[in-house]
Every structure is written in structure tokens, then in C-alpha cells.
Coordinates of C-alpha atoms in Angstrom, one line a residue:
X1 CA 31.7 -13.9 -24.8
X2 CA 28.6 -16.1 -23.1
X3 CA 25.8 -15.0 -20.6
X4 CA 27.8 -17.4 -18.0
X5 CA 31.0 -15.1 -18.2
X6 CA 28.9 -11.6 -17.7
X7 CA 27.1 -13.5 -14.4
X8 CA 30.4 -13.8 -12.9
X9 CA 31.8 -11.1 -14.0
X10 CA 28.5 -9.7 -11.8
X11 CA 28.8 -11.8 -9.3
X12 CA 32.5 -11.2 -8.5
X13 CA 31.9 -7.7 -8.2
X14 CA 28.8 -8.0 -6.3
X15 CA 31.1 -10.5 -3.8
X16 CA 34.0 -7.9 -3.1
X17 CA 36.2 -9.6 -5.8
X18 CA 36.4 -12.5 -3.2
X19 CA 36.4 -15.5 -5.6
X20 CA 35.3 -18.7 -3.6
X21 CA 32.1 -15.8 -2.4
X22 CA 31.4 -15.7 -6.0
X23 CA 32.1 -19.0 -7.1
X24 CA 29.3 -20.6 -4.0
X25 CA 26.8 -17.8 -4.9
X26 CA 27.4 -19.3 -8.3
X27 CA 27.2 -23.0 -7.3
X28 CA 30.6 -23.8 -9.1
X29 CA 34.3 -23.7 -8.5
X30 CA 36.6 -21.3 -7.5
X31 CA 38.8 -22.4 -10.5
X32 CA 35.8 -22.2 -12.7
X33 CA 35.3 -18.6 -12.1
X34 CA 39.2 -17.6 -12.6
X35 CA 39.1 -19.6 -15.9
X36 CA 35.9 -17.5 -17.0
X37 CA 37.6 -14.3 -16.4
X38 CA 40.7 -15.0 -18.1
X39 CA 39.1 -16.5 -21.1
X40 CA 37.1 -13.8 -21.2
X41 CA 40.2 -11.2 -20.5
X42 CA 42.0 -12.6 -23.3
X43 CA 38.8 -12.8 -26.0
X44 CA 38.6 -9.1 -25.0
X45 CA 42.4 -8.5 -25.5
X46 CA 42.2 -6.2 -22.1
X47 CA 42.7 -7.0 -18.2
X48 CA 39.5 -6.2 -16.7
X49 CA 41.0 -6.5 -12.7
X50 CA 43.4 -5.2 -10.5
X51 CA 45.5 -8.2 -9.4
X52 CA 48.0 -8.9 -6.4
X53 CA 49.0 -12.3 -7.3
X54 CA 45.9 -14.7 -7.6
X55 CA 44.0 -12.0 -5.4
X56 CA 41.7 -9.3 -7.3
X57 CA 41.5 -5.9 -5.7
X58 CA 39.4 -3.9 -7.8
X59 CA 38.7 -3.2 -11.6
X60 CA 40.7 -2.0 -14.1
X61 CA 39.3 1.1 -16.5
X62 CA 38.0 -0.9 -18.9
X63 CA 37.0 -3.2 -16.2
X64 CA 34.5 -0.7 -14.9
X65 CA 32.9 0.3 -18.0
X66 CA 32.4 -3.7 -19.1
X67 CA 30.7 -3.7 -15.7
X68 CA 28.0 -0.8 -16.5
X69 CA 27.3 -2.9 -19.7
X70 CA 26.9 -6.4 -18.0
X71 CA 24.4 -5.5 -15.5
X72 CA 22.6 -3.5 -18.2
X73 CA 22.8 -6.9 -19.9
X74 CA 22.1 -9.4 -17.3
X75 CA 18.9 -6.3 -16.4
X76 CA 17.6 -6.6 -20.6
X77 CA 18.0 -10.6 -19.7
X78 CA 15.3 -10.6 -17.0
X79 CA 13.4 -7.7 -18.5
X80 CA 12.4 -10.4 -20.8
X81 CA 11.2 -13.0 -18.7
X82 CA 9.1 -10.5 -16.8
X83 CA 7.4 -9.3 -20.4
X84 CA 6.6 -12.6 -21.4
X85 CA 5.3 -13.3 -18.1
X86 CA 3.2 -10.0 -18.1
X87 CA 1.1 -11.3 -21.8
X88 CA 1.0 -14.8 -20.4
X89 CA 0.1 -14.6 -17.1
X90 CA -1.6 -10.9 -16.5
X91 CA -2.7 -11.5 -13.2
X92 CA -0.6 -14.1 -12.0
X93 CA 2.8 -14.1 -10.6
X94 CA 4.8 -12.3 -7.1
X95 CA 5.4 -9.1 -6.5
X96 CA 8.1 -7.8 -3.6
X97 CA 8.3 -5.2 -1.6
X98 CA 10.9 -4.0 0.4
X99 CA 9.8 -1.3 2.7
X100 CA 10.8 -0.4 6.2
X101 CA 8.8 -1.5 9.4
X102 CA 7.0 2.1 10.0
X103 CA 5.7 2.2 6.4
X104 CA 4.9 -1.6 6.7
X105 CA 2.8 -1.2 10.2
X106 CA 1.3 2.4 9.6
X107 CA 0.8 3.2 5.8
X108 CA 0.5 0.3 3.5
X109 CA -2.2 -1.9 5.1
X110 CA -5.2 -0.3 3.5
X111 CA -2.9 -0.7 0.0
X112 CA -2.2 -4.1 0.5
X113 CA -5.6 -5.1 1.4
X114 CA -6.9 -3.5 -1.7
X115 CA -4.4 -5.1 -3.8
X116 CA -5.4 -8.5 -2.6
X117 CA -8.7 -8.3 -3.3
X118 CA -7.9 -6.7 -6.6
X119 CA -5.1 -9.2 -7.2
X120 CA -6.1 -12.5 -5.7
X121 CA -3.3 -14.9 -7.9
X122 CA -0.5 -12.6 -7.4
X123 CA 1.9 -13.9 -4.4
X124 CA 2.6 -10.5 -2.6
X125 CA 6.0 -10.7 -0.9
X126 CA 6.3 -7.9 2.1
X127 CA 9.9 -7.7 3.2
X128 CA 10.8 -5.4 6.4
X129 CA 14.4 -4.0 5.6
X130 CA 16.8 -1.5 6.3
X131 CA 16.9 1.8 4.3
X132 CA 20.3 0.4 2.8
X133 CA 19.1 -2.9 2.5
X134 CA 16.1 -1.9 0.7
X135 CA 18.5 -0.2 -2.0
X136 CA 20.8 -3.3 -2.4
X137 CA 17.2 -5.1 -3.0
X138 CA 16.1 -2.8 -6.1
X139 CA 19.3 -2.9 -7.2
X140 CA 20.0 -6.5 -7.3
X141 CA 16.4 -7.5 -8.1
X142 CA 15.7 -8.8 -5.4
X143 CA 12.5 -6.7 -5.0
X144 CA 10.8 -4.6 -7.4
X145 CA 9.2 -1.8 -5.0
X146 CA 10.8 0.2 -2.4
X147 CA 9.1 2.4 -0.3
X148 CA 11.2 4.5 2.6
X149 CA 12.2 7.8 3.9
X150 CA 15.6 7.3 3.9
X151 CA 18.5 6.5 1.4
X152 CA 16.5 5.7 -1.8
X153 CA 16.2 9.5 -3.2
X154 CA 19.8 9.6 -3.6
X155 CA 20.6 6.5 -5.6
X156 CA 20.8 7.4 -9.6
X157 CA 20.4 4.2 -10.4
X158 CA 16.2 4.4 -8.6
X159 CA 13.7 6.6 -10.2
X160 CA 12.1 7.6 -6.8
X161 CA 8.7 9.0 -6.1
X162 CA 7.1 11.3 -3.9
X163 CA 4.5 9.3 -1.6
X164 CA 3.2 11.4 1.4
X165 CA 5.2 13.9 3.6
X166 CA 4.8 13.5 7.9
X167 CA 6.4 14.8 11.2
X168 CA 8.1 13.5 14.3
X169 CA 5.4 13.8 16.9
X170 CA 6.3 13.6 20.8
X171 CA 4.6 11.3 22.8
X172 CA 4.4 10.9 26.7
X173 CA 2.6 8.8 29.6
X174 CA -0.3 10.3 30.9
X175 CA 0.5 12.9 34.0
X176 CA 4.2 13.8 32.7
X177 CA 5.2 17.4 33.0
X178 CA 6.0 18.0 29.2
X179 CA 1.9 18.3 29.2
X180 CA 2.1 21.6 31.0
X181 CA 4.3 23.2 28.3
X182 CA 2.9 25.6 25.8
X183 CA 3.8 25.6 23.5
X184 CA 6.1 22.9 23.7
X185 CA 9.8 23.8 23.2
X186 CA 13.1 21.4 22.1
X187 CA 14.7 22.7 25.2
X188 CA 11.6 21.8 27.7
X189 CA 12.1 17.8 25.9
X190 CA 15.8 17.9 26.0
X191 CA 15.0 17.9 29.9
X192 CA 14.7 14.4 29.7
X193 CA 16.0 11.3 28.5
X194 CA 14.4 10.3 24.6
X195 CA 13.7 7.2 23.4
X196 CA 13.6 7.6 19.5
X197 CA 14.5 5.6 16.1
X198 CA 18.2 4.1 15.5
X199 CA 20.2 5.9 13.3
X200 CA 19.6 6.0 9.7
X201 CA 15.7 5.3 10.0
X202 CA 12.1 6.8 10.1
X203 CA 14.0 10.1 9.8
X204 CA 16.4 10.2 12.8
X205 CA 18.8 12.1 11.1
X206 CA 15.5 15.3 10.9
X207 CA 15.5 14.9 14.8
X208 CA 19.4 14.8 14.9
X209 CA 19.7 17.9 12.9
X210 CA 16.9 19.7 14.6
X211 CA 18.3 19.4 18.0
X212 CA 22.4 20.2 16.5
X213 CA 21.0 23.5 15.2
X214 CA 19.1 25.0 18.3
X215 CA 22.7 24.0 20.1
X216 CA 21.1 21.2 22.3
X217 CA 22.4 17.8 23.3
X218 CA 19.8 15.0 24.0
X219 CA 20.2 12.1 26.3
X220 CA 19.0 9.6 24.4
X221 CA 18.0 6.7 26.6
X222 CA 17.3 3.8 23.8
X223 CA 16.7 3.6 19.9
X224 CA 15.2 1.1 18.6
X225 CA 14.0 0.3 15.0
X226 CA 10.1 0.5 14.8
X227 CA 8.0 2.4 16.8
X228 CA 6.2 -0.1 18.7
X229 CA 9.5 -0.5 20.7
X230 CA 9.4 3.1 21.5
X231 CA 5.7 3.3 22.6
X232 CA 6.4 0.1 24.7
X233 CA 9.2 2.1 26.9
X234 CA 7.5 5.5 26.8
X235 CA 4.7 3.3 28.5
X236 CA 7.0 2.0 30.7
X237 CA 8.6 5.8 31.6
X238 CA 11.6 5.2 30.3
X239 CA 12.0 9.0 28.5
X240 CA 10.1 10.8 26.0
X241 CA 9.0 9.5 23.2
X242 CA 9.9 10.6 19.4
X243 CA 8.0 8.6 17.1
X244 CA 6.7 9.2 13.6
X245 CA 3.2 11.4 13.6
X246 CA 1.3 8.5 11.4
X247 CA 2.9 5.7 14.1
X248 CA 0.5 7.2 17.1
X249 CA -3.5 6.6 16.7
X250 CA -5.4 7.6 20.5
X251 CA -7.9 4.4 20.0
X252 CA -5.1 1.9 20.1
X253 CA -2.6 3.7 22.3
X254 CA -4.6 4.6 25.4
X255 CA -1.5 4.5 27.8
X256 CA 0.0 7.6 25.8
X257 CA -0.5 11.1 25.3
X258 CA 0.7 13.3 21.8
X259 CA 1.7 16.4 22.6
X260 CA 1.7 19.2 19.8
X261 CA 5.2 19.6 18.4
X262 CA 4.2 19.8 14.1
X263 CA 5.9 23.3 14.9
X264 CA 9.6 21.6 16.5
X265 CA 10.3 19.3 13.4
X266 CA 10.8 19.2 9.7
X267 CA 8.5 17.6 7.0
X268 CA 9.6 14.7 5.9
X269 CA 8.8 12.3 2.6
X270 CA 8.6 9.0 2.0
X271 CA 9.6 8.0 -1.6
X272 CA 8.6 4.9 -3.8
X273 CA 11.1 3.7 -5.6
X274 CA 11.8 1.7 -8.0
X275 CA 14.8 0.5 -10.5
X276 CA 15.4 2.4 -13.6
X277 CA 15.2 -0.2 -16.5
X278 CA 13.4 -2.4 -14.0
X279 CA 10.1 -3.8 -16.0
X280 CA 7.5 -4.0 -14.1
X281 CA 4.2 -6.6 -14.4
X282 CA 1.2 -4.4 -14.8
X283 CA 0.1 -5.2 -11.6
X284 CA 3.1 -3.8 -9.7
X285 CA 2.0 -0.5 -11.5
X286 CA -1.4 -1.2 -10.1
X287 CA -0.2 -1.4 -6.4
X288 CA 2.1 1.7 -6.9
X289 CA -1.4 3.5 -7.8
X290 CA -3.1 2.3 -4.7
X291 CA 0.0 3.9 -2.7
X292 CA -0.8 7.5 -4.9
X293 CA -3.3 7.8 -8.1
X294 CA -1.6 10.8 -9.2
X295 CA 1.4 8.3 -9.6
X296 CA 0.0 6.6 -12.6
X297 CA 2.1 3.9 -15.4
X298 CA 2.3 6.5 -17.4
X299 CA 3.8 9.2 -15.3
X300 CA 6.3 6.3 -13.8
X301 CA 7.5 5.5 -17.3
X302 CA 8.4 9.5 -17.9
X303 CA 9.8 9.7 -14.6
X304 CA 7.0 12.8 -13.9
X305 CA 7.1 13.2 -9.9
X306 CA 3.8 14.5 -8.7
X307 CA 3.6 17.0 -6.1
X308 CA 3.3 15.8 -2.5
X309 CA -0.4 17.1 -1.1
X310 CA -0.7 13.8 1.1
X311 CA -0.1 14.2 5.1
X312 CA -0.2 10.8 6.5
X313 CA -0.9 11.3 10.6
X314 CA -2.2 7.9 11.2

């Protein structure tokens, strides 16, 4: 067995078992990567796919459990670059984060700006993703940070974190009628068309739920992924706005009004996350604190999850 075998043995599944996939994510041939398995299958002495012909479908059993050990393998591999790299080069390297475009635009600006200053040699790498994306990041690597409301919390393979809890907020030209409503109701903003997130981010499925539980069907004029977009055809008086609480500040949005609705919608919390048996360059742990001091190295290494006490509004 060599470290070229278990990478394609990861990469294959990574690829859907679609060989030629693997074998160009690889840089070799499709031959190559079939002649790794099967050497590999018989040194083993087991079949580690499911085969229909020269097609693999799946893994075998044994197949799956090799698997779990490879990546822990091929993790312990990189683990050991990153160390080295940590007593070599303390505060030099890159650091990635994958985050969403509402906690890129509204929460981590003030973190990032302090990390800068704090960590001038370190090439910070900001990517705007998709919940899922963001997980398929942490767990191939990819990044080394995720921060989201959605998707990360459930994934045992991510220790996630608590980071700071918000609400929907409803937001409205100036003049509309939803400003004569006290207090404001869901049925009074069911009245007329919405203009919230897309499905599966900045908490849509809250606002889906909330709505599905009073018995009320919204006409739901646009989604969009970020909140600018929203605000942009609110503006425009497209519908009512739904927008995250921290996304709205009255100095910079002067065309719109928030109406009080912290009583309509459920708290929601945005998690850090990272993966478990990830290593992390002491400066990563750094710019977690900057997101939350209670969340020190320490407490991330024991997997301690403070309590949330942080409210971001904007």
C-alpha cells in the first residue's frame, strides 16, 4: 500500500466513482487509477467496490471502512505540513474562510480588519459560498473556517460553535401601509408580495416555518441570495422586505424603513465551524477569537461550546 493508492482511493469516491473525473483531478490516466485499485484490491486480498463491468457503483463493506481510514490518513498527512509550518513560519502563511455573503457583508468586517492589522504576513482568503458548499470546503480542506447559519451544525464530521444569535426583521419603503400596524402581525405582511432569501440561506427555512405554522401562504415575489438584492427591490416597491436584523443599519439605508417584528420570528445562530482533526495555524485560532473571546484555543480543542449572549443587529 503507497500514499498514491489512498489519494485515489479518495479521489474516486470524492468523483462519484466516475474514473476518468478522478483520474483528471489526479492529473493521470484513467488506466492508471484502475491499475491502482486493483493492485491495491489484491495486496488487501478484498474487493473494495461494487462493479457492473468496468463501471464502479459504490463501495463494498470493507470498501467503506478503508475509506474512513484513508481520509483520516490523507487528514494526519496534511496535519503535518500545517505543524511544521506553524514552528517555522508563526505568523506567515493563508488562512480561508468560507462564509456566506450576509456574514461576509454584515459581521466579519470589524474581525477581519483586526486580523490584518494583527496579522499583516498572513494571506487571508474570504470565500462567499453556499451553506453546502461551505461544508464540502471544511470537509475537503479546502478552507479551514466556516462560519454560517445553515447546514454546518449538523455535520459530525465539524465541531461547530456558537457565534451570535439574530432575527429576520421586516423592512419597507417609506409611506407603505405595514407602518400603521401595531403591532405588526404575519397575517397584515402576508397581504403582500415578499421579497426574502433563496431557499436554504440566511435562515429562510425560520421564515418558512413561521409562516407554515400560523396556516399562512406568502406570495413570495423574488429570493435572492444576499440582502443587498432584497433592499434594492423593497426600494424599488417590489414587496415587503425579509432580511436579516444585522443586514439593515438607518445611516446607510435611508430609502427604507424597519418595522418591529423581533416578536414574529425565531432566534437564529450562526455557527463557526471547523473540521474535526483539522490543525489549525495559531493564527486561525486567533481570528476565531476576534469572531468570540469566550471561544478561546483552548475551549476549541475540548470542543467546550460557550453560551450564546451576543445579538448582532447591525
Amino acid at each position: 500500500m503507497n500514499f498514491q493508492q489512498l489519494r485515489i482511493i479518495h479521489e474516486t469516491v470524492r468523483q462519484n466513482y466516475n474514473l476518468t473525473e478522478a483520474a483528471n483531478a489526479l492529473f493521470t490516466s484513467q488506466s492508471g487509477v484502475s491499475k491502482h485499485i486493483k493492485d491495491l484490491e489484491d495486496e488487501l486480498g478484498i474487493e473494495l467496490f461494487v462493479r457492473k463491468g468496468k463501471r464502479l457503483l459504490g463501495l463494498t463493506d470493507p470498501g467503506k471502512e478503508l475509506v474512513e481510514i484513508v481520509e483520516r490518513i490523507l487528514l494526519d498527512a496534511k496535519n503535518v505540513k500545517r505543524l511544521a509550518e506553524q514552528f517555522s513560519n508563526k505568523d506567515q502563511g493563508r488562512l480561508t474562510i468560507a462564509t456566506t455573503h450576509t456574514q461576509a457583508r454584515y459581521a466579519l468586517p470589524s474581525v477581519v480588519t483586526q486580523f490584518k492589522k494583527a496579522f499583516p504576513n498572513v494571506h487571508l482568503i474570504l470565500h462567499q459560498s453556499s451553506p453546502d458548499e461551505i461544508v464540502s470546503m471544511l470537509l475537503d480542506g479546502v478552507a479551514d473556517i466556516g462560519i454560517a447559519t445553515e447546514a454546518l451544525e449538523s455535520v459530525v464530521e465539524l465541531a461547530s460553535f456558537p457565534y451570535y444569535s439574530w432575527h429576520h426583521a421586516v423592512i419597507v419603503p417609506p409611506g407603505h401601509p405595514l407602518e400603521l400596524v401595531h403591532p405588526l402581525t404575519l397575517e397584515a405582511i402576508a397581504e403582500f408580495p415578499v421579497i426574502t432569501y433563496h431557499e436554504g440561506f440566511t435562515g429562510r427555512s425560520g421564515i418558512d416555518e413561521t409562516f407554515a405554522k400560523a396556516g399562512i401562504v406568502l406570495d413570495i415575489a423574488m429570493s435572492a441570495l444576499d440582502a443587498d438584492v432584497i433592499k434594492t427591490y423593497v426600494e424599488l416597491g417590489l414587496g415587503v422586505g425579509l432580511v436579516a436584523s444585522m443586514a439593515f443599519n438607518p445611516t446607510r439605508d435611508i430609502r427604507l424603513h424597519l418595522l418591529d417584528s423581533s416578536h414574529l420570528f425565531q432566534k437564529n445562530t450562526t455557527n463557526i465551524s471547523i473540521r474535526r482533526g483539522h490543525y489549525l495555524r495559531g493564527y486561525a485560532y486567533r481570528f476565531i477569537e476576534l469572531c468570540l473571546p469566550s471561544l478561546s484555543e483552548a475551549a476549541i480543542r475540548s470542543g467546550v461550546k460557550p453560551e450564546v449572549d451576543m445579538e448582532l443587529d447591525d
